Short mmCIF file of C-alpha atoms in Angstrom, two decimals:
data_model
loop_
_atom_site.label_atom_id
_atom_site.label_comp_id
_atom_site.label_asym_id
_atom_site.label_seq_id
_atom_site.Cartn_x
_atom_site.Cartn_y
_atom_site.Cartn_z
CA MET A 241 -3.38 -9.50 -27.84
CA LEU A 242 -1.20 -6.43 -27.23
CA SER A 243 0.84 -6.27 -24.04
CA ASP A 244 0.28 -3.42 -21.59
CA LEU A 245 3.54 -1.85 -22.75
CA LYS A 246 2.61 -2.04 -26.45
CA ILE A 247 -0.76 -0.40 -25.69
CA ALA A 248 0.99 2.31 -23.68
CA GLN A 249 3.51 3.02 -26.44
CA LYS A 250 0.71 3.61 -28.96
CA ILE A 251 -0.90 6.36 -26.86
CA LYS A 252 -0.15 10.00 -27.64
CA LEU A 253 0.36 11.72 -24.29
CA LYS A 254 -0.70 15.26 -23.43
CA PRO A 255 1.93 17.69 -22.07
CA ILE A 256 1.86 17.57 -18.28
CA GLU A 257 0.90 21.27 -18.14
CA ALA A 258 -2.36 20.42 -19.95
CA ILE A 259 -3.12 17.66 -17.43
CA ALA A 260 -2.41 20.03 -14.53
CA LYS A 261 -4.76 22.62 -16.01
CA LYS A 262 -7.68 20.15 -15.77
CA VAL A 263 -7.57 20.49 -11.99
CA ASN A 264 -6.46 24.13 -11.86
CA ILE A 265 -2.83 23.50 -10.99
CA LYS A 266 -0.83 26.52 -12.12
CA LYS A 267 2.31 26.13 -14.18
CA LYS A 268 4.36 27.93 -11.48
CA ASP A 269 3.49 25.11 -9.07
CA LEU A 270 4.89 22.42 -11.37
CA PHE A 271 8.45 21.11 -11.50
CA ALA A 272 8.68 19.06 -14.70
CA TYR A 273 10.57 15.79 -15.08
CA GLY A 274 10.40 15.79 -18.87
CA PRO A 275 7.24 16.54 -20.86
CA TYR A 276 4.87 14.06 -19.16
CA ILE A 277 5.83 13.93 -15.45
CA ALA A 278 5.91 16.71 -12.87
CA LYS A 279 6.07 17.28 -9.16
CA VAL A 280 3.43 19.56 -7.65
CA ASN A 281 4.13 22.14 -4.96
CA ILE A 282 2.04 21.23 -1.88
CA ASN A 283 2.07 24.66 -0.22
CA GLY A 284 -1.36 25.71 1.00
CA LEU A 285 -3.08 22.33 0.90
CA LYS A 286 -6.82 22.72 1.46
CA ARG A 287 -9.75 20.36 0.99
CA LYS A 288 -12.57 21.26 -1.38
CA LYS A 289 -15.97 21.51 0.24
CA ASN A 290 -17.88 18.23 -0.11
CA SER A 291 -15.08 16.40 -1.97
CA LYS A 292 -15.58 12.62 -1.96
CA LEU A 293 -12.98 9.99 -1.17
CA VAL A 294 -13.32 6.52 -2.72
CA LEU A 295 -11.14 3.66 -1.50
CA VAL A 296 -10.45 0.72 -3.83
CA THR A 297 -9.47 -2.54 -2.17
CA ALA A 298 -9.88 -6.21 -3.07
CA MET A 299 -10.56 -9.79 -2.08
CA SER A 300 -7.55 -11.82 -0.96
CA PRO A 301 -5.08 -11.83 -3.89
CA THR A 302 -4.20 -14.90 -5.94
CA PRO A 303 -1.77 -15.80 -8.74
CA ALA A 304 -4.74 -15.32 -11.11
CA GLY A 305 -4.66 -11.55 -10.53
CA GLU A 306 -7.48 -9.24 -9.41
CA GLY A 307 -6.67 -5.88 -11.03
CA LYS A 308 -7.03 -3.45 -8.15
CA THR A 309 -4.86 -0.70 -9.65
CA THR A 310 -6.42 -1.26 -13.07
CA THR A 311 -9.85 -0.79 -11.49
CA THR A 312 -8.74 2.32 -9.59
CA VAL A 313 -7.60 3.87 -12.87
CA GLY A 314 -10.69 2.66 -14.76
CA LEU A 315 -13.03 4.09 -12.12
CA ALA A 316 -11.32 7.50 -12.13
CA ASP A 317 -11.52 7.56 -15.94
CA ALA A 318 -15.18 6.53 -15.83
CA LEU A 319 -16.06 9.25 -13.31
CA ARG A 320 -14.63 11.85 -15.68
CA LYS A 321 -16.53 10.16 -18.53
CA ILE A 322 -19.80 10.94 -16.71
CA ASN A 323 -18.62 14.52 -16.18
CA LYS A 324 -17.35 14.26 -12.62
CA ASN A 325 -14.20 16.13 -11.63
CA ALA A 326 -12.10 13.14 -10.56
CA VAL A 327 -8.46 12.27 -9.96
CA ALA A 328 -6.71 9.10 -8.84
CA CYS A 329 -4.08 8.72 -6.10
CA LEU A 330 -1.77 5.68 -6.30
CA ARG A 331 1.39 4.31 -4.73
CA GLU A 332 4.71 4.30 -6.58
CA PRO A 333 6.01 0.96 -7.88
CA SER A 334 8.92 -0.72 -6.10
CA LEU A 335 11.70 -2.25 -8.19
CA GLY A 336 11.43 -5.37 -6.03
CA PRO A 337 8.16 -6.64 -7.55
CA VAL A 338 8.85 -4.99 -10.93
CA PHE A 339 11.88 -7.26 -11.40
CA GLY A 340 10.45 -10.04 -9.27
CA MET A 341 7.07 -11.71 -9.57
CA LYS A 342 4.22 -9.22 -9.16
CA GLY A 343 5.09 -6.76 -11.92
CA GLY A 344 4.41 -3.03 -12.12
CA ALA A 345 1.83 -0.81 -10.46
CA THR A 346 0.39 1.32 -13.25
CA GLY A 347 -2.71 -0.68 -14.21
CA GLY A 348 -3.16 -2.56 -17.44
CA GLY A 349 -4.85 -2.73 -20.84
CA PHE A 350 -6.74 0.51 -21.53
CA SER A 351 -6.77 1.45 -17.83
CA GLN A 352 -3.17 2.51 -17.41
CA VAL A 353 -1.19 5.38 -15.95
CA LEU A 354 1.43 6.73 -18.34
CA PRO A 355 4.32 6.85 -19.09
CA MET A 356 4.28 3.39 -17.51
CA GLU A 357 7.91 2.47 -18.23
CA ASN A 358 9.21 5.63 -16.52
CA ILE A 359 6.87 5.24 -13.55
CA ASN A 360 7.86 1.59 -13.03
CA LEU A 361 11.60 2.24 -13.46
CA HIS A 362 13.04 4.93 -11.13
CA PHE A 363 10.25 7.52 -11.77
CA THR A 364 11.28 10.81 -10.10
CA GLY A 365 13.76 9.24 -7.70
CA ASP A 366 11.55 9.34 -4.59
CA PHE A 367 12.53 5.83 -3.51
CA HIS A 368 16.19 6.69 -3.97
CA ALA A 369 15.72 9.67 -1.66
CA ILE A 370 13.95 7.53 0.96
CA THR A 371 16.62 4.82 0.72
CA SER A 372 19.37 7.43 1.07
CA ALA A 373 17.76 9.07 4.11
CA ASN A 374 17.35 5.68 5.79
CA ASN A 375 20.92 4.60 5.08
CA LEU A 376 22.30 7.97 6.17
CA LEU A 377 20.72 7.40 9.58
CA ALA A 378 22.15 3.87 9.73
CA ALA A 379 25.61 5.22 8.83
CA LEU A 380 25.37 7.97 11.46
CA ILE A 381 24.53 5.40 14.13
CA ASP A 382 27.56 3.24 13.31
CA ASN A 383 29.77 6.31 12.94
CA HIS A 384 28.71 7.55 16.38
CA ILE A 385 29.59 4.18 17.92
CA TYR A 386 32.92 4.04 16.07
CA HIS A 387 33.94 7.45 17.41
CA GLY A 388 33.37 6.62 21.08
CA ASN A 389 29.62 6.02 21.54
CA LYS A 390 28.97 9.06 23.78
CA LEU A 391 25.27 8.15 23.92
CA ASN A 392 26.26 4.77 25.38
CA ILE A 393 24.09 2.95 22.81
CA ASP A 394 23.55 -0.73 23.57
CA LEU A 395 24.68 -2.38 20.32
CA SER A 396 22.30 -5.30 20.82
CA SER A 397 19.31 -2.92 20.98
CA ILE A 398 19.81 -1.09 17.66
CA LEU A 399 16.54 -1.15 15.68
CA VAL A 400 17.43 0.76 12.50
CA ARG A 401 18.26 -1.51 9.56
CA ARG A 402 19.60 -0.49 6.19
CA CYS A 403 17.30 -0.76 3.19
CA LEU A 404 17.34 -1.34 -0.55
CA ASP A 405 14.58 -1.08 -3.17
CA MET A 406 15.16 -4.58 -4.48
CA ASN A 407 14.25 -8.12 -3.50
CA ASP A 408 17.49 -9.61 -2.13
CA ARG A 409 17.13 -12.40 0.43
CA SER A 410 20.91 -12.58 0.96
CA LEU A 411 20.73 -9.27 2.85
CA ARG A 412 18.09 -10.32 5.38
CA LYS A 413 20.76 -11.01 7.97
CA ILE A 414 24.25 -9.49 7.92
CA VAL A 415 27.21 -9.11 10.26
CA GLN A 416 28.61 -5.58 10.33
CA ASP A 417 32.33 -5.24 10.92
CA GLY A 418 33.00 -1.69 12.06
CA LEU A 419 36.71 -2.33 12.68
CA ARG A 420 36.34 -1.62 16.41
CA TYR A 421 33.24 -3.75 16.88
CA LYS A 422 30.96 -6.26 15.18
CA ARG A 423 27.18 -6.50 15.37
CA ARG A 424 24.38 -8.38 13.68
CA SER A 425 21.85 -6.51 11.57
CA GLY A 426 20.07 -6.79 8.22
CA PHE A 427 18.34 -5.03 5.35
CA ASP A 428 14.65 -4.36 4.73
CA ILE A 429 13.19 -3.54 1.33
CA THR A 430 12.74 0.25 1.12
CA VAL A 431 8.94 0.04 1.08
CA ALA A 432 9.04 -1.65 4.51
CA SER A 433 11.26 1.01 6.09
CA GLU A 434 9.96 3.37 8.74
CA ILE A 435 11.05 6.35 6.66
CA MET A 436 8.71 5.20 3.86
CA ALA A 437 5.88 5.08 6.41
CA ILE A 438 6.81 8.51 7.80
CA PHE A 439 7.05 9.92 4.27
CA CYS A 440 3.52 8.74 3.54
CA LEU A 441 1.91 9.83 6.82
CA ALA A 442 3.50 13.26 7.36
CA SER A 443 1.15 16.19 6.74
CA ASN A 444 3.80 18.79 5.86
CA LEU A 445 7.58 19.37 5.94
CA SER A 446 7.55 20.43 9.58
CA ASP A 447 5.69 17.27 10.53
CA LEU A 448 8.07 15.23 8.38
CA LYS A 449 11.10 16.68 10.19
CA ASN A 450 9.55 16.07 13.60
CA ARG A 451 8.72 12.45 12.76
CA LEU A 452 12.21 11.80 11.37
CA GLY A 453 13.70 13.07 14.60
CA LYS A 454 11.48 10.70 16.60
CA ILE A 455 12.75 7.52 14.90
CA LEU A 456 13.74 5.13 17.67
CA ILE A 457 17.38 4.12 17.12
CA GLY A 458 17.52 1.78 20.08
CA PHE A 459 18.29 2.05 23.79
CA ASN A 460 21.30 2.96 25.85
CA LYS A 461 22.79 0.53 28.37
CA GLU A 462 20.52 1.93 31.09
CA GLY A 463 17.43 1.22 28.98
CA LYS A 464 16.72 4.83 27.96
CA PRO A 465 15.36 5.33 24.40
CA ILE A 466 17.76 6.90 21.87
CA LEU A 467 16.13 8.83 19.01
CA ALA A 468 17.42 10.06 15.65
CA ARG A 469 17.33 13.63 16.91
CA ASP A 470 19.88 12.66 19.57
CA LEU A 471 22.30 12.26 16.65
CA LYS A 472 21.03 15.49 15.06
CA ALA A 473 20.13 13.40 12.00
CA GLN A 474 16.73 14.84 11.12
CA GLY A 475 17.97 17.96 9.32
CA ALA A 476 20.11 16.09 6.79
CA MET A 477 17.43 13.43 6.32
CA LEU A 478 14.87 16.15 5.61
CA ALA A 479 17.26 17.74 3.09
CA LEU A 480 17.35 14.43 1.20
CA LEU A 481 13.53 14.15 1.24
CA LYS A 482 12.28 17.72 0.77
CA ASP A 483 11.91 17.60 -3.03
CA ALA A 484 10.67 14.01 -3.05
CA PHE A 485 7.94 15.04 -0.59
CA ASN A 486 6.07 16.90 -3.34
CA PRO A 487 3.56 14.54 -5.07
CA ASN A 488 4.08 13.37 -8.65
CA LEU A 489 1.54 14.18 -11.36
CA VAL A 490 1.01 11.93 -14.38
CA GLN A 491 -1.95 10.92 -16.59
CA THR A 492 -4.05 7.96 -17.64
CA ILE A 493 -4.65 6.86 -21.21
CA PHE A 494 -7.77 9.07 -21.10
CA GLN A 495 -5.85 12.05 -19.63
CA THR A 496 -7.25 11.75 -16.11
CA PRO A 497 -4.83 13.42 -13.64
CA VAL A 498 -3.14 10.93 -11.31
CA PHE A 499 -1.00 11.65 -8.25
CA ILE A 500 1.49 8.83 -7.59
CA HIS A 501 3.41 9.25 -4.37
CA GLY A 502 4.94 6.94 -1.77
CA GLY A 503 4.75 3.18 -1.86
CA PRO A 504 4.59 1.13 1.35
CA PHE A 505 3.60 -2.51 0.80
CA ALA A 506 0.43 -3.60 2.62
CA ASN A 507 1.67 -7.01 3.72
CA ILE A 508 4.72 -5.64 5.57
CA ALA A 509 3.80 -1.94 5.92
CA HIS A 510 0.64 0.19 5.94
CA GLY A 511 -0.02 0.00 2.19
CA CYS A 512 -1.34 3.48 1.30
CA ASN A 513 -0.11 6.37 -0.84
CA SER A 514 0.99 9.58 0.86
CA VAL A 515 -1.34 11.72 2.94
CA VAL A 516 -0.12 14.85 1.14
CA ALA A 517 -1.04 13.41 -2.28
CA THR A 518 -4.50 12.40 -1.06
CA LYS A 519 -5.05 15.83 0.50
CA LEU A 520 -3.85 17.48 -2.70
CA GLY A 521 -6.40 15.47 -4.66
CA LEU A 522 -9.18 16.35 -2.20
CA GLY A 523 -8.26 20.01 -2.61
CA LEU A 524 -8.47 19.93 -6.40
CA ALA A 525 -11.19 17.44 -7.37
CA ASP A 526 -14.73 16.49 -6.39
CA TYR A 527 -13.89 12.76 -6.42
CA VAL A 528 -10.59 11.21 -5.35
CA VAL A 529 -10.12 7.51 -6.09
CA THR A 530 -7.32 5.88 -4.13
CA GLU A 531 -6.28 2.32 -3.34
CA ALA A 532 -4.89 0.32 -0.45
CA GLY A 533 -2.62 -2.63 -1.09
CA PHE A 534 -3.53 -6.33 -1.27
CA GLY A 535 -6.84 -7.52 0.23
CA ALA A 536 -9.20 -5.56 2.45
CA ASP A 537 -7.96 -7.46 5.53
CA LEU A 538 -4.59 -5.71 5.08
CA GLY A 539 -4.61 -2.49 3.04
CA ALA A 540 -8.17 -1.36 3.78
CA GLU A 541 -7.89 -2.18 7.49
CA LYS A 542 -4.69 -0.14 7.74
CA PHE A 543 -6.14 2.68 5.63
CA LEU A 544 -9.04 2.94 8.09
CA ASN A 545 -7.18 2.32 11.35
CA ILE A 546 -3.90 4.12 10.60
CA LYS A 547 -4.10 6.56 7.68
CA CYS A 548 -7.62 7.85 8.36
CA ASN A 549 -6.99 8.26 12.09
CA GLN A 550 -3.77 10.20 11.54
CA SER A 551 -5.00 12.34 8.64
CA LYS A 552 -8.60 12.96 9.78
CA PHE A 553 -10.36 11.95 6.58
CA SER A 554 -12.61 8.98 5.82
CA PRO A 555 -13.77 7.20 2.64
CA ASN A 556 -17.32 7.81 1.47
CA VAL A 557 -17.41 4.39 -0.15
CA VAL A 558 -15.19 1.33 -0.49
CA VAL A 559 -14.93 -0.58 -3.78
CA ILE A 560 -13.93 -4.24 -3.41
CA VAL A 561 -12.40 -5.69 -6.57
CA ALA A 562 -13.00 -9.36 -7.37
CA THR A 563 -12.62 -11.69 -10.32
CA ILE A 564 -14.36 -14.95 -11.06
CA ARG A 565 -10.96 -16.54 -11.68
CA ALA A 566 -9.66 -15.56 -8.25
CA LEU A 567 -12.85 -16.69 -6.53
CA LYS A 568 -12.58 -20.11 -8.17
CA TYR A 569 -8.95 -20.31 -7.04
CA HIS A 570 -10.08 -19.70 -3.46
CA GLY A 571 -12.64 -22.44 -4.10
CA ALA A 572 -9.80 -24.92 -4.75
CA GLN A 573 -9.86 -24.90 -8.56
CA LYS A 574 -6.36 -25.36 -9.99
CA LEU A 575 -4.63 -22.34 -11.50
CA ALA A 576 -4.27 -24.00 -14.92
CA GLU A 577 -8.02 -24.74 -15.04
CA LEU A 578 -9.44 -21.36 -14.02
CA SER A 579 -10.70 -20.66 -17.55
CA LYS A 580 -13.13 -23.58 -17.25
CA GLU A 581 -16.61 -22.94 -15.90
CA ASN A 582 -16.97 -24.24 -12.35
CA ILE A 583 -19.95 -22.99 -10.34
CA ASN A 584 -19.10 -25.19 -7.36
CA ALA A 585 -15.60 -23.74 -7.02
CA LEU A 586 -17.03 -20.24 -7.49
CA LYS A 587 -19.57 -20.87 -4.72
CA LYS A 588 -16.86 -22.08 -2.32
CA GLY A 589 -14.49 -19.22 -3.17
CA LEU A 590 -17.27 -16.68 -2.76
CA LEU A 591 -16.86 -17.06 1.01
CA ASN A 592 -13.61 -15.09 0.75
CA LEU A 593 -15.30 -12.13 -0.91
CA GLU A 594 -18.26 -12.31 1.47
CA ARG A 595 -15.85 -12.06 4.42
CA HIS A 596 -14.27 -8.90 3.01
CA ILE A 597 -17.68 -7.38 2.31
CA ASP A 598 -18.86 -8.15 5.85
CA ASN A 599 -15.71 -6.63 7.34
CA ILE A 600 -16.03 -3.33 5.47
CA LYS A 601 -19.83 -3.02 5.54
CA ASN A 602 -20.62 -4.33 9.02
CA LYS A 603 -17.41 -4.26 11.09
CA PHE A 604 -16.26 -0.83 9.85
CA GLY A 605 -19.68 0.46 8.78
CA VAL A 606 -18.59 1.89 5.42
CA PRO A 607 -20.77 1.57 2.26
CA VAL A 608 -19.51 -1.08 -0.18
CA VAL A 609 -19.81 -1.86 -3.88
CA VAL A 610 -18.19 -4.81 -5.64
CA ALA A 611 -16.30 -4.30 -8.91
CA LEU A 612 -16.31 -7.55 -10.89
CA ASN A 613 -13.22 -7.22 -13.07
CA HIS A 614 -14.23 -9.11 -16.23
CA PHE A 615 -12.06 -11.69 -17.99
CA HIS A 616 -13.06 -12.81 -21.47
CA LYS A 617 -13.45 -16.48 -20.45
CA ASP A 618 -15.87 -15.73 -17.62
CA THR A 619 -19.14 -17.49 -18.52
CA LYS A 620 -22.65 -16.04 -18.44
CA ARG A 621 -23.71 -18.56 -15.78
CA GLU A 622 -20.78 -17.65 -13.54
CA ILE A 623 -21.44 -13.93 -13.88
CA GLU A 624 -25.16 -14.30 -13.16
CA PHE A 625 -24.51 -16.53 -10.15
CA LEU A 626 -22.06 -14.05 -8.66
CA GLU A 627 -24.24 -11.02 -9.32
CA GLN A 628 -27.24 -12.68 -7.65
CA SER A 629 -25.15 -13.81 -4.68
CA ILE A 630 -23.77 -10.33 -4.05
CA ASN A 631 -27.17 -8.67 -4.50
CA ASN A 632 -28.57 -11.07 -1.90
CA LEU A 633 -26.11 -9.52 0.57
CA GLY A 634 -27.67 -6.11 -0.04
CA VAL A 635 -24.58 -4.92 -1.91
CA GLY A 636 -24.30 -3.58 -5.47
CA ILE A 637 -22.03 -5.23 -8.01
CA ALA A 638 -20.84 -3.78 -11.31
CA LEU A 639 -19.47 -5.84 -14.20
CA CYS A 640 -16.38 -3.91 -15.31
CA ARG A 641 -14.60 -4.09 -18.68
CA HIS A 642 -12.20 -1.18 -18.27
CA TRP A 643 -9.11 -3.29 -19.14
CA GLU A 644 -10.63 -3.97 -22.56
CA LYS A 645 -12.74 -0.85 -23.17
CA GLY A 646 -11.17 1.86 -21.03
CA ASN A 647 -13.34 4.51 -19.37
CA ILE A 648 -16.65 3.39 -20.90
CA GLY A 649 -16.10 -0.07 -19.43
CA ALA A 650 -16.43 1.16 -15.84
CA VAL A 651 -19.30 3.65 -16.21
CA ASN A 652 -21.76 1.40 -14.36
CA LEU A 653 -19.33 1.21 -11.43
CA ALA A 654 -18.85 4.98 -11.50
CA LYS A 655 -22.62 5.58 -11.32
CA MET A 656 -22.94 3.21 -8.34
CA VAL A 657 -20.09 4.98 -6.58
CA VAL A 658 -21.64 8.40 -7.14
CA ASN A 659 -24.98 7.22 -5.73
CA LEU A 660 -23.30 5.85 -2.59
CA CYS A 661 -21.18 9.00 -2.20
CA ASN A 662 -24.34 11.11 -2.13
CA LYS A 663 -25.36 9.48 1.15
CA ARG A 664 -24.30 11.04 4.45
CA LEU A 665 -20.70 10.28 5.34
CA GLN A 666 -20.24 8.30 8.52
CA LYS A 667 -16.91 7.82 10.24
CA PRO A 668 -15.74 4.19 10.24
CA LYS A 669 -16.43 2.20 13.39
CA ILE A 670 -13.38 1.45 15.52
CA ILE A 671 -12.12 -2.13 15.74
CA TYR A 672 -10.00 -1.43 18.80
CA SER A 673 -9.64 1.47 21.20
CA PRO A 674 -6.40 3.49 21.37
CA ASP A 675 -6.44 2.72 25.09
CA ASP A 676 -6.46 -1.06 24.57
CA PRO A 677 -3.21 -2.85 25.49
CA ILE A 678 -1.25 -3.87 22.40
CA GLU A 679 -2.06 -7.55 22.95
CA VAL A 680 -5.78 -6.69 22.96
CA LYS A 681 -5.43 -4.66 19.76
CA ILE A 682 -3.79 -7.63 18.04
CA GLU A 683 -6.43 -10.00 19.39
CA LYS A 684 -9.33 -7.80 18.23
CA ILE A 685 -7.98 -7.56 14.66
CA ALA A 686 -7.27 -11.31 14.68
CA LYS A 687 -10.71 -12.30 15.92
CA ILE A 688 -12.93 -9.63 14.32
CA ILE A 689 -11.25 -9.20 10.91
CA TYR A 690 -9.37 -12.50 10.43
CA ARG A 691 -11.83 -14.75 12.38
CA ALA A 692 -9.02 -16.34 14.38
CA ASN A 693 -9.92 -17.99 17.66
CA LYS A 694 -6.68 -17.01 19.41
CA ILE A 695 -3.30 -15.36 19.02
CA LYS A 696 0.09 -16.85 19.87
CA ILE A 697 2.83 -14.40 20.82
CA THR A 698 6.42 -15.64 20.94
CA SER A 699 8.63 -14.97 23.94
CA LEU A 700 10.75 -12.63 21.77
CA ALA A 701 7.68 -10.57 20.82
CA LYS A 702 6.59 -10.42 24.47
CA GLN A 703 10.02 -9.13 25.47
CA GLN A 704 9.88 -6.50 22.73
CA ILE A 705 6.40 -5.35 23.80
CA GLU A 706 7.51 -5.08 27.44
CA LYS A 707 10.51 -2.98 26.45
CA PHE A 708 8.53 -0.64 24.17
CA MET A 709 5.78 -0.12 26.74
CA LYS A 710 8.30 1.64 28.97
CA ILE A 711 7.90 4.55 26.51
CA SER A 712 4.57 5.87 27.83
CA SER A 713 3.70 7.92 24.72
CA VAL A 714 3.40 4.81 22.52
CA LYS A 715 0.61 3.13 24.47
CA LYS A 716 -2.13 4.63 22.27
CA PHE A 717 -0.39 3.75 18.99
CA PRO A 718 -2.33 1.70 16.39
CA ILE A 719 -0.96 -1.58 15.07
CA CYS A 720 0.17 -2.49 11.56
CA ILE A 721 -0.01 -6.26 11.10
CA ALA A 722 2.58 -7.70 8.71
CA LYS A 723 1.36 -11.06 7.40
CA THR A 724 0.78 -13.02 4.23
CA PRO A 725 -1.69 -11.32 1.86
CA TYR A 726 -2.97 -14.63 0.50
CA SER A 727 -4.93 -15.76 3.53
CA PHE A 728 -6.95 -14.36 6.41
CA SER A 729 -4.57 -16.36 8.60
CA SER A 730 -0.80 -16.11 8.96
CA ASP A 731 -0.49 -19.30 6.86
CA PRO A 732 -0.45 -18.53 3.09
CA SER A 733 -1.72 -22.02 2.23
CA LYS A 734 -5.07 -21.52 4.00
CA LEU A 735 -7.22 -20.04 1.25
CA GLY A 736 -10.89 -19.08 1.15
CA ALA A 737 -12.37 -17.84 4.41
CA VAL A 738 -10.50 -19.81 7.05
CA ILE A 739 -11.89 -19.64 10.60
CA ASN A 740 -10.78 -20.71 14.08
CA HIS A 741 -7.10 -20.42 13.26
CA THR A 742 -4.24 -19.11 15.39
CA LEU A 743 -2.52 -15.85 14.45
CA GLU A 744 1.16 -16.31 15.18
CA VAL A 745 3.01 -13.18 16.28
CA LYS A 746 6.75 -13.76 16.02
CA GLU A 747 8.15 -10.22 16.33
CA VAL A 748 7.07 -6.67 17.21
CA ARG A 749 8.73 -3.50 15.94
CA LEU A 750 8.07 0.09 16.97
CA ASN A 751 7.87 2.75 14.26
CA TYR A 752 7.94 5.63 16.74
CA GLY A 753 8.19 8.39 14.14
CA ALA A 754 5.46 6.88 11.96
CA GLY A 755 3.28 6.39 15.02
CA PHE A 756 2.46 2.67 14.97
CA PHE A 757 3.66 -0.79 15.95
CA VAL A 758 4.52 -3.37 13.29
CA ILE A 759 3.27 -6.83 14.27
CA ILE A 760 5.16 -9.46 12.27
CA CYS A 761 3.15 -12.66 11.91
CA GLY A 762 3.94 -16.06 10.48
CA PRO A 763 6.51 -16.57 7.70
CA ILE A 764 6.52 -12.95 6.48
CA MET A 765 9.81 -11.29 5.46
CA THR A 766 10.52 -7.56 5.43
CA MET A 767 13.14 -8.27 2.75
CA PRO A 768 11.52 -10.44 0.04
CA GLY A 769 13.41 -12.72 -2.34
CA LEU A 770 13.24 -13.11 -6.10
CA PRO A 771 11.36 -16.06 -7.64
CA ALA A 772 13.04 -18.87 -9.59
CA GLN A 773 12.27 -17.05 -12.85
CA PRO A 774 12.30 -13.29 -12.13
CA ALA A 775 10.37 -10.91 -14.37
CA SER A 776 13.70 -9.18 -15.05
CA GLN A 777 14.65 -12.01 -17.42
CA SER A 778 12.21 -10.71 -20.04
CA ILE A 779 13.09 -7.00 -19.78
CA SER A 780 15.57 -5.35 -22.15
CA VAL A 781 16.07 -2.37 -24.46
CA ASP A 782 15.22 -2.84 -28.16
CA LYS A 783 16.99 -1.47 -31.24
CA ASN A 784 14.92 1.73 -31.06
CA ASN A 785 16.18 2.36 -27.52
CA LEU A 786 12.74 1.54 -26.10
CA ILE A 787 12.08 -0.65 -23.07
CA ALA A 788 10.93 -4.10 -24.18
CA GLY A 789 9.35 -7.00 -22.28
CA LEU A 790 8.00 -4.84 -19.45
CA PHE A 791 4.59 -6.44 -18.76
#
């Protein structure tokens, strides 16, 4: 069986100008990064009349893999196969998971975005620009303190941390020695930084500059908030980001246009690609297929409660990706035995998928279809059992073979999506009101989406909330819960559809420029570590100067 990279290297790519032409992007609006990658000028963004937005999410992820990005790509390809004008919008890969455990973010098999090795390794330098802007602000803060601290910044209150696009647990906590003072701080991975969130939520360059200036640095010794604009930092930060802010255009194996832009994780950030890329897609195509990270309890919830509320668009339909292997894992079947038929484990694990379906269909009120991502060792009995179970919920399910067969393998899913998109669009129901106190917002997500019976907020988190609430303009902000993606709870070992658990809130951060609170729950880290055997160990350059061992 060919690896994803070997499949990708056998594909003859079209020049990026030809891909742009498919959605009427003019050559003058392209800035090429070689023959197959380009940035697109976002001036004059407008939405097409009656364009449809499709959100792809998933059941709770497992080590068995679910294939959310692969399905997003396969669905976009399949929509074009049935003569629909479709594009895909994805997040950019982070080097952390690429060299760590998860791998790349360009799909797999015959449902890939190309050139996958360039996209997964550096791409157009957007993450470098975001990292540089973040670290410039951090340097300006320390420089201001070093040269006299005219703003009277309380060193113990500084909220801005440096960042790096790499998993490096040794940087989680550091002691800074500024010659005239010392203070404790740390690093976050770039995708968890507030600037990444701002980058992905800003609607234009003016909005981007305004949001950068509103980043909360910390407080002065009288308790007054200090913002990035107080250091006059926003202009230089914008200069670093202005070119990166234009979305990146690439192509699938079947030459479907794909916009890849921004890359916040969904377990520690809001998990959606940039608003400007999504709006660009909606202005050029009749169908835009996008994804939100990890399971629907994280990425989809944040897409609906944060991205949709700030950008004023809503999905016509949500696709929930599932695999029989992952369902059996949630049903307590061992990872090494997932290829064996086990209806009992499948039945138990199905509760996880049913919870996600109920959340999207009934709690948010958005139409749902299930994409069953097929693996070759799935048995006929398992497939039939799952199809019947999902149909009994009043939800459609499509058996998808896009990894193996490309666009033709997801045509059934594409037809289901089109039928659902033809129904009248309804705005998602709200889970919490903007006027709810932050503790109530957390409790409503915990109880309604996660099925917790209570929340537990540490004394540190309570102190942080009390301090932030003194800034009156933040009281209506939504919340972005940072927790394990593997469970509905804050405990990654509790698989399936756990109920009556306690959501543990250990820390609260305010992303003032991005416009939301980050609620850090359980043993989640905003700077991940590498596994015992990192994926980087298998990556090299072969004798033909080609990347080898990359997925």
